[in-house]
Amino acid sequence: MKSIQAVKGMNDLLPDSTVLWQWVENHIRGLFFNYGYEEIRLPIVEKTELFKRSIGEATDIVEKEMYTFLDRNEESLTLRPEGTAGCVRAGIEHGLFYNQVQKLWYQGPMFRYERPQKGRYRQFYQVGVEAFGFQGYLIEAELLLMSARLWDLLGISQKVALHINTLGKPASREQYREAFVNYCEKHHDQLDDDSKRRLKTNPLRILDSKNPDLQKLLNSAPKLTDYLDSEDKKQFDGLCELLKANGIAYEVNPKLVRGLDYYTGTVFEWVTEALGSQGAVCAGGRYDGLVEELGGKATPAIGFAIGVDRIVDLCSEKFTPKTIDGYFIVASPSAQNNVMQFAELLRSEIPELSLVVDCASGSIKSQFKRADKSGAKFALILGEDELSKNMITFKDLRQEGEQKQFKRDELIKHLRST
Ligand code: ATP
Ligand code: MG
């Protein structure tokens, strides 16, 4: 019979790579804890309306990337394409935004119907941070400093660069939009098809175009910075100052507008040149209007999402996986029960010990092969000989050295001391 394959663009992560994923995730979790961010776990499926209202109808995600279906009750549901909408929905639903600030993070799979390629999948993973109730640039700087520290911990600081921009208040953006649309209409014949379509639906997204033929046109387009009011400028300058004071290099990129409707004020992206055209590894910004838009009380908010698949790719060169400590070899079938019992005793006595028991049986030679492949530092051997003497054999697998026999108590002492 023909075997069934995974859905295109949805990857299995095999044990070879999950060790690296865990390493990355553990760093993230530890770091967020240290900055006082708390985890929120959210459903993978939400009502379709939530994404339409938050991300916006005229965005790539809502127009063509969502996995939307009717459930058995004919309700339209969608596999989450990102985490912010669900996080805001949950915050409103549980009253998290009343008279308090929240610093939250989430992680998990996201789903977008895109053309699969390296670094771009239909099920991919994000870790996101969202801070609610904070005005001003202090929190913006904190998010950027925290992400910079993460790249440092993961050893990839040299591979990523920070781009920032500000979209200003909705009113400034609206004025700018008009000027930009005018400009594009004047040069309509130079736009590509995609941009002509966006001019009608979501014109600022034209700035985001990757088409090299458009760059000249866009470079001479009106600049959003010229439409900011003094308060917008003050906030943005404050952020830039604080980044400089903390030694964070950045580039102000006036063409950075981000794809989603909900952004206001500061937006940013961490980009890399190491992954071909899939350059963004972390992106976010301020979205002060969204909580109210989704039915809550007006609440300033800012967040970012990290593309974990891409971060893992960036980390893969340097990573050396952690290995287990011991591998227990069953040198005779009659020793099976003894091995199992003694292994359990060791686990109780030395809780931090990682110990694999060979449950596959077979020749001693094949067990040693598996022990070696496991990366274990030492092997324990229990067979007829050891049983008759009431001893265990210990063999260092990583250094030349003779094997040594121990009484059980002595072995526990020996393992504790190494
Ligand atoms: P891109 O421009 O690469 O399509 P985006 O602007 O659509 O990214 P966001 O919605 O900002 O992406 O998501 C935040 C991060 O999630 C991105 O910077 C990227 O690292 C990652 N990401 C987004 N879409 C995918 C995908 N299909 N596969 C893998 N990672 C993704
Ligand atoms: Mg995208």
GROMACS .gro file of C-alpha atoms and ligand atoms in nm:
model
  450
    1MET     CA    1   0.000   0.000   0.000
    2LYS     CA    2   0.119   0.353  -0.070
    3SER     CA    3   0.237   0.527   0.247
    4ILE     CA    4   0.086   0.855   0.357
    5GLN     CA    5   0.307   1.163   0.360
    6ALA     CA    6   0.295   1.471   0.579
    7VAL     CA    7   0.109   1.778   0.452
    8LYS     CA    8   0.328   1.996   0.230
    9GLY     CA    9   0.510   2.266   0.426
   10MET     CA   10   0.441   2.097   0.761
   11ASN     CA   11   0.757   1.942   0.892
   12ASP     CA   12   0.836   1.661   1.128
   13LEU     CA   13   1.107   1.767   1.369
   14LEU     CA   14   1.313   1.455   1.427
   15PRO     CA   15   1.523   1.382   1.739
   16ASP     CA   16   1.835   1.499   1.554
   17SER     CA   17   1.700   1.851   1.546
   18THR     CA   18   1.472   1.865   1.851
   19VAL     CA   19   1.777   1.879   2.079
   20LEU     CA   20   1.871   2.207   1.917
   21TRP     CA   21   1.512   2.332   1.932
   22GLN     CA   22   1.499   2.256   2.303
   23TRP     CA   23   1.828   2.433   2.361
   24VAL     CA   24   1.695   2.743   2.186
   25GLU     CA   25   1.358   2.725   2.364
   26ASN     CA   26   1.519   2.681   2.704
   27HIS     CA   27   1.730   2.992   2.653
   28ILE     CA   28   1.422   3.186   2.550
   29ARG     CA   29   1.216   3.067   2.844
   30GLY     CA   30   1.493   3.142   3.095
   31LEU     CA   31   1.559   3.486   2.955
   32PHE     CA   32   1.193   3.591   2.951
   33PHE     CA   33   1.157   3.476   3.310
   34ASN     CA   34   1.457   3.687   3.407
   35TYR     CA   35   1.294   3.996   3.256
   36GLY     CA   36   0.966   3.931   3.437
   37TYR     CA   37   0.755   3.805   3.145
   38GLU     CA   38   0.496   3.536   3.218
   39GLU     CA   39   0.378   3.263   2.986
   40ILE     CA   40   0.026   3.254   2.844
   41ARG     CA   41  -0.098   2.943   2.659
   42LEU     CA   42  -0.354   3.003   2.392
   43PRO     CA   43  -0.570   2.790   2.164
   44ILE     CA   44  -0.443   2.705   1.817
   45VAL     CA   45  -0.788   2.761   1.669
   46GLU     CA   46  -0.982   3.088   1.697
   47LYS     CA   47  -1.291   3.233   1.536
   48THR     CA   48  -1.205   3.358   1.188
   49GLU     CA   49  -1.354   3.698   1.266
   50LEU     CA   50  -1.080   3.761   1.524
   51PHE     CA   51  -0.805   3.753   1.263
   52LYS     CA   52  -1.003   3.950   1.007
   53ARG     CA   53  -1.064   4.225   1.256
   54SER     CA   54  -0.716   4.241   1.406
   55ILE     CA   55  -0.477   4.162   1.122
   56GLY     CA   56  -0.696   4.340   0.867
   57GLU     CA   57  -0.885   4.225   0.558
   58ALA     CA   58  -0.640   4.375   0.310
   59THR     CA   59  -0.330   4.197   0.436
   60ASP     CA   60  -0.148   3.901   0.279
   61ILE     CA   61  -0.232   3.684   0.577
   62VAL     CA   62  -0.607   3.737   0.567
   63GLU     CA   63  -0.631   3.761   0.189
   64LYS     CA   64  -0.454   3.442   0.103
   65GLU     CA   65  -0.268   3.269   0.381
   66MET     CA   66  -0.521   3.152   0.638
   67TYR     CA   67  -0.630   2.795   0.701
   68THR     CA   68  -1.000   2.858   0.745
   69PHE     CA   69  -1.270   2.593   0.774
   70LEU     CA   70  -1.625   2.538   0.892
   71ASP     CA   71  -1.655   2.314   1.195
   72ARG     CA   72  -1.944   2.069   1.237
   73ASN     CA   73  -2.156   2.349   1.368
   74GLU     CA   74  -2.094   2.558   1.053
   75GLU     CA   75  -1.889   2.809   1.248
   76SER     CA   76  -1.595   2.961   1.061
   77LEU     CA   77  -1.272   2.885   1.245
   78THR     CA   78  -0.908   2.949   1.155
   79LEU     CA   79  -0.577   2.791   1.253
   80ARG     CA   80  -0.392   3.083   1.408
   81PRO     CA   81  -0.153   3.252   1.162
   82GLU     CA   82   0.006   3.454   1.444
   83GLY     CA   83  -0.026   3.495   1.820
   84THR     CA   84  -0.105   3.858   1.896
   85ALA     CA   85  -0.475   3.842   1.808
   86GLY     CA   86  -0.540   3.543   2.036
   87CYS     CA   87  -0.336   3.698   2.316
   88VAL     CA   88  -0.537   4.023   2.303
   89ARG     CA   89  -0.862   3.829   2.281
   90ALA     CA   90  -0.768   3.626   2.590
   91GLY     CA   91  -0.655   3.937   2.779
   92ILE     CA   92  -0.989   4.108   2.719
   93GLU     CA   93  -1.187   3.794   2.797
   94HIS     CA   94  -1.011   3.743   3.131
   95GLY     CA   95  -0.994   4.107   3.234
   96LEU     CA   96  -0.614   4.119   3.227
   97PHE     CA   97  -0.602   4.479   3.109
   98TYR     CA   98  -0.800   4.650   3.386
   99ASN     CA   99  -0.583   4.884   3.594
  100GLN     CA  100  -0.277   4.672   3.554
  101VAL     CA  101   0.015   4.611   3.327
  102GLN     CA  102   0.093   4.272   3.177
  103LYS     CA  103   0.413   4.131   3.038
  104LEU     CA  104   0.328   3.808   2.858
  105TRP     CA  105   0.491   3.559   2.625
  106TYR     CA  106   0.362   3.261   2.428
  107GLN     CA  107   0.500   2.998   2.198
  108GLY     CA  108   0.374   2.741   1.954
  109PRO     CA  109   0.291   2.655   1.597
  110MET     CA  110   0.139   2.905   1.355
  111PHE     CA  111  -0.020   2.822   1.021
  112ARG     CA  112  -0.005   3.009   0.693
  113TYR     CA  113  -0.080   2.885   0.345
  114GLU     CA  114   0.240   3.007   0.178
  115ARG     CA  115   0.467   2.863  -0.088
  116PRO     CA  116   0.692   2.630   0.111
  117GLN     CA  117   1.068   2.684   0.075
  118LYS     CA  118   1.365   2.693   0.307
  119GLY     CA  119   1.273   2.910   0.607
  120ARG     CA  120   0.911   2.943   0.496
  121TYR     CA  121   0.667   2.675   0.600
  122ARG     CA  122   0.294   2.624   0.635
  123GLN     CA  123   0.329   2.515   0.994
  124PHE     CA  124   0.604   2.716   1.157
  125TYR     CA  125   0.686   2.816   1.512
  126GLN     CA  126   0.684   3.148   1.684
  127VAL     CA  127   0.772   3.270   2.028
  128GLY     CA  128   0.605   3.601   2.096
  129VAL     CA  129   0.616   3.865   2.365
  130GLU     CA  130   0.336   4.114   2.433
  131ALA     CA  131   0.345   4.396   2.689
  132PHE     CA  132   0.018   4.572   2.776
  133GLY     CA  133  -0.047   4.897   2.958
  134PHE     CA  134   0.290   5.062   2.894
  135GLN     CA  135   0.319   5.395   2.722
  136GLY     CA  136   0.643   5.547   2.605
  137TYR     CA  137   0.965   5.416   2.469
  138LEU     CA  138   1.102   5.249   2.783
  139ILE     CA  139   0.914   4.928   2.719
  140GLU     CA  140   1.006   4.943   2.350
  141ALA     CA  141   1.373   4.963   2.444
  142GLU     CA  142   1.329   4.677   2.689
  143LEU     CA  143   1.188   4.447   2.422
  144LEU     CA  144   1.474   4.530   2.189
  145LEU     CA  145   1.738   4.488   2.461
  146MET     CA  146   1.585   4.158   2.562
  147SER     CA  147   1.591   4.031   2.204
  148ALA     CA  148   1.950   4.153   2.157
  149ARG     CA  149   2.048   3.964   2.471
  150LEU     CA  150   1.881   3.653   2.333
  151TRP     CA  151   2.090   3.665   2.012
  152ASP     CA  152   2.393   3.701   2.232
  153LEU     CA  153   2.301   3.397   2.442
  154LEU     CA  154   2.241   3.196   2.126
  155GLY     CA  155   2.569   3.310   1.975
  156ILE     CA  156   2.412   3.471   1.666
  157SER     CA  157   2.455   3.844   1.738
  158GLN     CA  158   2.692   3.878   1.445
  159LYS     CA  159   2.434   3.740   1.206
  160VAL     CA  160   2.141   3.971   1.279
  161ALA     CA  161   2.080   4.342   1.237
  162LEU     CA  162   1.808   4.563   1.379
  163HIS     CA  163   1.587   4.781   1.158
  164ILE     CA  164   1.349   5.025   1.321
  165ASN     CA  165   1.096   5.280   1.206
  166THR     CA  166   0.798   5.465   1.340
  167LEU     CA  167   0.456   5.478   1.181
  168GLY     CA  168   0.343   5.762   1.404
  169LYS     CA  169  -0.010   5.810   1.524
  170PRO     CA  170  -0.295   5.690   1.303
  171ALA     CA  171  -0.365   6.053   1.204
  172SER     CA  172  -0.008   6.114   1.083
  173ARG     CA  173  -0.011   5.785   0.900
  174GLU     CA  174  -0.339   5.874   0.732
  175GLN     CA  175  -0.195   6.201   0.600
  176TYR     CA  176   0.111   6.022   0.480
  177ARG     CA  177  -0.098   5.753   0.314
  178GLU     CA  178  -0.273   6.018   0.107
  179ALA     CA  179   0.056   6.172  -0.004
  180PHE     CA  180   0.201   5.833  -0.086
  181VAL     CA  181  -0.103   5.724  -0.284
  182ASN     CA  182  -0.087   6.049  -0.483
  183TYR     CA  183   0.275   5.985  -0.561
  184CYS     CA  184   0.209   5.627  -0.670
  185GLU     CA  185  -0.082   5.732  -0.886
  186LYS     CA  186   0.142   5.979  -1.065
  187HIS     CA  187   0.388   5.699  -1.140
  188HIS     CA  188   0.126   5.432  -1.193
  189ASP     CA  189   0.290   5.295  -1.509
  190GLN     CA  190   0.607   5.212  -1.315
  191LEU     CA  191   0.429   4.996  -1.056
  192ASP     CA  192   0.424   4.617  -1.084
  193ASP     CA  193   0.095   4.425  -1.075
  194ASP     CA  194   0.127   4.344  -0.709
  195SER     CA  195   0.175   4.709  -0.620
  196LYS     CA  196  -0.113   4.820  -0.842
  197ARG     CA  197  -0.335   4.583  -0.650
  198ARG     CA  198  -0.197   4.701  -0.315
  199LEU     CA  199  -0.247   5.062  -0.412
  200LYS     CA  200  -0.619   4.994  -0.392
  201THR     CA  201  -0.621   4.769  -0.084
  202ASN     CA  202  -0.322   4.844   0.141
  203PRO     CA  203  -0.100   5.106  -0.025
  204LEU     CA  204   0.170   5.136   0.243
  205ARG     CA  205   0.255   4.773   0.183
  206ILE     CA  206   0.401   4.880  -0.152
  207LEU     CA  207   0.695   5.016   0.050
  208ASP     CA  208   0.761   4.661   0.163
  209SER     CA  209   0.799   4.534  -0.193
  210LYS     CA  210   1.104   4.317  -0.258
  211ASN     CA  211   1.096   4.396  -0.633
  212PRO     CA  212   1.435   4.558  -0.717
  213ASP     CA  213   1.282   4.746  -1.015
  214LEU     CA  214   1.062   4.940  -0.774
  215GLN     CA  215   1.335   5.049  -0.535
  216LYS     CA  216   1.429   5.366  -0.724
  217LEU     CA  217   1.070   5.478  -0.738
  218LEU     CA  218   1.019   5.405  -0.369
  219ASN     CA  219   1.339   5.577  -0.266
  220SER     CA  220   1.211   5.906  -0.405
  221ALA     CA  221   0.861   5.864  -0.263
  222PRO     CA  222   0.742   6.092   0.020
  223LYS     CA  223   0.886   5.989   0.356
  224LEU     CA  224   0.671   5.896   0.651
  225THR     CA  225   0.916   6.075   0.882
  226ASP     CA  226   0.815   6.407   0.727
  227TYR     CA  227   0.457   6.352   0.842
  228LEU     CA  228   0.524   6.272   1.207
  229ASP     CA  229   0.410   6.517   1.473
  230SER     CA  230   0.648   6.641   1.741
  231GLU     CA  231   0.524   6.391   2.000
  232ASP     CA  232   0.584   6.098   1.760
  233LYS     CA  233   0.932   6.229   1.690
  234LYS     CA  234   1.013   6.275   2.057
  235GLN     CA  235   0.916   5.919   2.137
  236PHE     CA  236   1.117   5.777   1.852
  237ASP     CA  237   1.423   5.987   1.935
  238GLY     CA  238   1.398   5.874   2.296
  239LEU     CA  239   1.405   5.513   2.186
  240CYS     CA  240   1.703   5.572   1.957
  241GLU     CA  241   1.895   5.743   2.238
  242LEU     CA  242   1.834   5.457   2.477
  243LEU     CA  243   1.943   5.200   2.219
  244LYS     CA  244   2.262   5.395   2.159
  245ALA     CA  245   2.329   5.426   2.532
  246ASN     CA  246   2.306   5.047   2.559
  247GLY     CA  247   2.530   4.981   2.261
  248ILE     CA  248   2.258   4.836   2.038
  249ALA     CA  249   2.333   4.905   1.673
  250TYR     CA  250   2.030   4.980   1.455
  251GLU     CA  251   1.936   5.120   1.121
  252VAL     CA  252   1.637   5.347   1.076
  253ASN     CA  253   1.458   5.202   0.777
  254PRO     CA  254   1.182   5.437   0.656
  255LYS     CA  255   1.044   5.168   0.426
  256LEU     CA  256   0.973   4.931   0.713
  257VAL     CA  257   0.594   4.938   0.751
  258ARG     CA  258   0.505   4.578   0.856
  259GLY     CA  259   0.224   4.391   0.694
  260LEU     CA  260  -0.047   4.402   0.954
  261ASP     CA  261  -0.299   4.678   1.003
  262TYR     CA  262  -0.271   4.697   1.378
  263TYR     CA  263   0.068   4.861   1.413
  264THR     CA  264   0.110   5.223   1.536
  265GLY     CA  265   0.425   5.407   1.640
  266THR     CA  266   0.746   5.209   1.664
  267VAL     CA  267   0.794   4.904   1.441
  268PHE     CA  268   1.104   4.689   1.407
  269GLU     CA  269   1.256   4.383   1.249
  270TRP     CA  270   1.567   4.182   1.319
  271VAL     CA  271   1.698   4.066   0.984
  272THR     CA  272   1.972   3.834   0.867
  273GLU     CA  273   2.154   3.780   0.541
  274ALA     CA  274   2.244   3.425   0.633
  275LEU     CA  275   1.916   3.264   0.529
  276GLY     CA  276   1.871   3.375   0.169
  277SER     CA  277   1.556   3.567   0.098
  278GLN     CA  278   1.385   3.462   0.425
  279GLY     CA  279   1.557   3.747   0.605
  280ALA     CA  280   1.331   3.843   0.895
  281VAL     CA  281   1.387   3.646   1.216
  282CYS     CA  282   1.195   3.862   1.462
  283ALA     CA  283   0.942   4.135   1.401
  284GLY     CA  284   0.706   4.351   1.594
  285GLY     CA  285   0.601   4.691   1.708
  286ARG     CA  286   0.353   4.899   1.898
  287TYR     CA  287  -0.019   4.845   1.843
  288ASP     CA  288  -0.199   5.086   2.073
  289GLY     CA  289  -0.535   5.061   1.897
  290LEU     CA  290  -0.587   4.687   1.889
  291VAL     CA  291  -0.726   4.614   2.234
  292GLU     CA  292  -1.002   4.869   2.182
  293GLU     CA  293  -1.060   4.751   1.827
  294LEU     CA  294  -1.128   4.403   1.965
  295GLY     CA  295  -1.377   4.529   2.222
  296GLY     CA  296  -1.155   4.602   2.524
  297LYS     CA  297  -1.073   4.926   2.697
  298ALA     CA  298  -0.808   5.134   2.516
  299THR     CA  299  -0.471   4.989   2.620
  300PRO     CA  300  -0.124   5.070   2.491
  301ALA     CA  301   0.050   4.757   2.371
  302ILE     CA  302   0.368   4.640   2.206
  303GLY     CA  303   0.504   4.303   2.107
  304PHE     CA  304   0.721   4.099   1.879
  305ALA     CA  305   0.730   3.750   1.736
  306ILE     CA  306   1.041   3.543   1.675
  307GLY     CA  307   1.044   3.295   1.386
  308VAL     CA  308   1.188   3.000   1.572
  309ASP     CA  309   1.248   2.785   1.263
  310ARG     CA  310   1.477   3.054   1.123
  311ILE     CA  311   1.653   3.114   1.456
  312VAL     CA  312   1.722   2.742   1.489
  313ASP     CA  313   1.874   2.747   1.139
  314LEU     CA  314   2.104   3.030   1.242
  315CYS     CA  315   2.217   2.843   1.554
  316SER     CA  316   2.282   2.505   1.397
  317GLU     CA  317   2.655   2.552   1.320
  318LYS     CA  318   2.767   2.614   1.674
  319PHE     CA  319   2.554   2.376   1.865
  320THR     CA  320   2.691   2.069   2.041
  321PRO     CA  321   2.415   1.865   2.194
  322LYS     CA  322   2.419   1.756   2.553
  323THR     CA  323   2.469   1.381   2.593
  324ILE     CA  324   2.349   1.131   2.850
  325ASP     CA  325   2.573   1.018   3.134
  326GLY     CA  326   2.546   0.643   3.148
  327TYR     CA  327   2.441   0.344   2.939
  328PHE     CA  328   2.353   0.020   3.113
  329ILE     CA  329   2.449  -0.297   2.925
  330VAL     CA  330   2.263  -0.618   3.002
  331ALA     CA  331   2.542  -0.872   2.955
  332SER     CA  332   2.326  -1.177   3.018
  333PRO     CA  333   1.950  -1.236   2.997
  334SER     CA  334   1.958  -1.360   3.356
  335ALA     CA  335   2.072  -1.012   3.466
  336GLN     CA  336   1.775  -0.825   3.317
  337ASN     CA  337   1.574  -0.784   3.635
  338ASN     CA  338   1.882  -0.693   3.836
  339VAL     CA  339   1.980  -0.428   3.584
  340MET     CA  340   1.637  -0.274   3.589
  341GLN     CA  341   1.623  -0.268   3.968
  342PHE     CA  342   1.971  -0.127   4.007
  343ALA     CA  343   1.909   0.138   3.742
  344GLU     CA  344   1.601   0.251   3.935
  345LEU     CA  345   1.804   0.261   4.256
  346LEU     CA  346   2.068   0.478   4.085
  347ARG     CA  347   1.799   0.715   3.957
  348SER     CA  348   1.660   0.754   4.307
  349GLU     CA  349   2.000   0.800   4.464
  350ILE     CA  350   2.137   1.041   4.201
  351PRO     CA  351   1.838   1.234   4.060
  352GLU     CA  352   2.046   1.437   3.813
  353LEU     CA  353   2.191   1.123   3.655
  354SER     CA  354   2.080   1.046   3.300
  355LEU     CA  355   2.097   0.676   3.240
  356VAL     CA  356   1.978   0.461   2.952
  357VAL     CA  357   1.910   0.092   3.002
  358ASP     CA  358   1.955  -0.120   2.692
  359CYS     CA  359   1.609  -0.273   2.658
  360ALA     CA  360   1.668  -0.404   2.309
  361SER     CA  361   1.881  -0.706   2.415
  362GLY     CA  362   2.114  -0.864   2.160
  363SER     CA  363   2.485  -0.931   2.175
  364ILE     CA  364   2.713  -0.736   2.406
  365LYS     CA  365   2.886  -0.604   2.098
  366SER     CA  366   2.568  -0.456   1.955
  367GLN     CA  367   2.481  -0.309   2.295
  368PHE     CA  368   2.822  -0.142   2.311
  369LYS     CA  369   2.765  -0.001   1.963
  370ARG     CA  370   2.440   0.155   2.078
  371ALA     CA  371   2.610   0.281   2.394
  372ASP     CA  372   2.875   0.451   2.186
  373LYS     CA  373   2.620   0.603   1.947
  374SER     CA  374   2.417   0.736   2.240
  375GLY     CA  375   2.709   0.960   2.333
  376ALA     CA  376   2.707   0.827   2.691
  377LYS     CA  377   3.014   0.903   2.895
  378PHE     CA  378   3.034   0.563   3.061
  379ALA     CA  379   2.882   0.217   3.042
  380LEU     CA  380   2.769  -0.002   3.329
  381ILE     CA  381   2.778  -0.374   3.267
  382LEU     CA  382   2.595  -0.644   3.457
  383GLY     CA  383   2.619  -1.012   3.350
  384GLU     CA  384   2.684  -1.359   3.491
  385ASP     CA  385   3.029  -1.271   3.617
  386GLU     CA  386   2.913  -0.956   3.797
  387LEU     CA  387   2.607  -1.134   3.937
  388SER     CA  388   2.818  -1.410   4.090
  389LYS     CA  389   3.050  -1.155   4.254
  390ASN     CA  390   2.772  -0.909   4.339
  391MET     CA  391   2.961  -0.637   4.152
  392ILE     CA  392   2.898  -0.394   3.862
  393THR     CA  393   3.147  -0.317   3.588
  394PHE     CA  394   3.210   0.049   3.507
  395LYS     CA  395   3.374   0.146   3.177
  396ASP     CA  396   3.465   0.495   3.067
  397LEU     CA  397   3.352   0.527   2.704
  398ARG     CA  398   3.523   0.853   2.619
  399GLN     CA  399   3.871   0.798   2.759
  400GLU     CA  400   4.106   0.506   2.733
  401GLY     CA  401   4.113   0.342   3.069
  402GLU     CA  402   4.060   0.001   3.205
  403GLN     CA  403   3.723  -0.102   3.324
  404LYS     CA  404   3.671  -0.134   3.692
  405GLN     CA  405   3.439  -0.340   3.908
  406PHE     CA  406   3.253  -0.183   4.199
  407LYS     CA  407   3.028  -0.297   4.478
  408ARG     CA  408   2.691  -0.129   4.441
  409ASP     CA  409   2.745   0.118   4.724
  410GLU     CA  410   3.089   0.207   4.600
  411LEU     CA  411   2.956   0.264   4.251
  412ILE     CA  412   2.695   0.506   4.381
  413LYS     CA  413   2.968   0.694   4.564
  414HIS     CA  414   3.190   0.691   4.257
  415LEU     CA  415   2.912   0.826   4.032
  416ARG     CA  416   2.824   1.094   4.283
  417SER     CA  417   3.181   1.213   4.292
  418THR     CA  418   3.226   1.238   3.913
  419ATP     P1  419   0.794   3.742   0.594
  419ATP     O1  420   0.820   3.879   0.544
  419ATP     O2  421   0.919   3.656   0.601
  419ATP     O3  422   0.678   3.674   0.526
  419ATP     P2  423   0.611   3.824   0.800
  419ATP     O4  424   0.623   3.971   0.805
  419ATP     O5  425   0.497   3.763   0.729
  419ATP     O6  426   0.750   3.759   0.747
  419ATP     P3  427   0.548   3.809   1.080
  419ATP     O7  428   0.404   3.794   1.064
  419ATP     O8  429   0.604   3.938   1.124
  419ATP     O9  430   0.620   3.762   0.946
  419ATP    O10  431   0.603   3.693   1.175
  419ATP     C1  432   0.717   3.710   1.259
  419ATP     C2  433   0.827   3.613   1.221
  419ATP    O11  434   0.777   3.482   1.201
  419ATP     C3  435   0.895   3.646   1.089
  419ATP    O12  436   0.992   3.743   1.107
  419ATP     C4  437   0.955   3.513   1.051
  419ATP    O13  438   1.077   3.493   1.118
  419ATP     C5  439   0.855   3.413   1.103
  419ATP     N1  440   0.769   3.365   0.994
  419ATP     C6  441   0.664   3.427   0.936
  419ATP     N2  442   0.607   3.349   0.842
  419ATP     C7  443   0.680   3.233   0.840
  419ATP     C8  444   0.672   3.110   0.767
  419ATP     N3  445   0.576   3.090   0.676
  419ATP     N4  446   0.762   3.015   0.791
  419ATP     C9  447   0.860   3.032   0.884
  419ATP     N5  448   0.872   3.145   0.958
  419ATP    C10  449   0.783   3.243   0.938
  420MG      MG  450   0.469   3.675   0.541
   0.00000   0.00000   0.00000
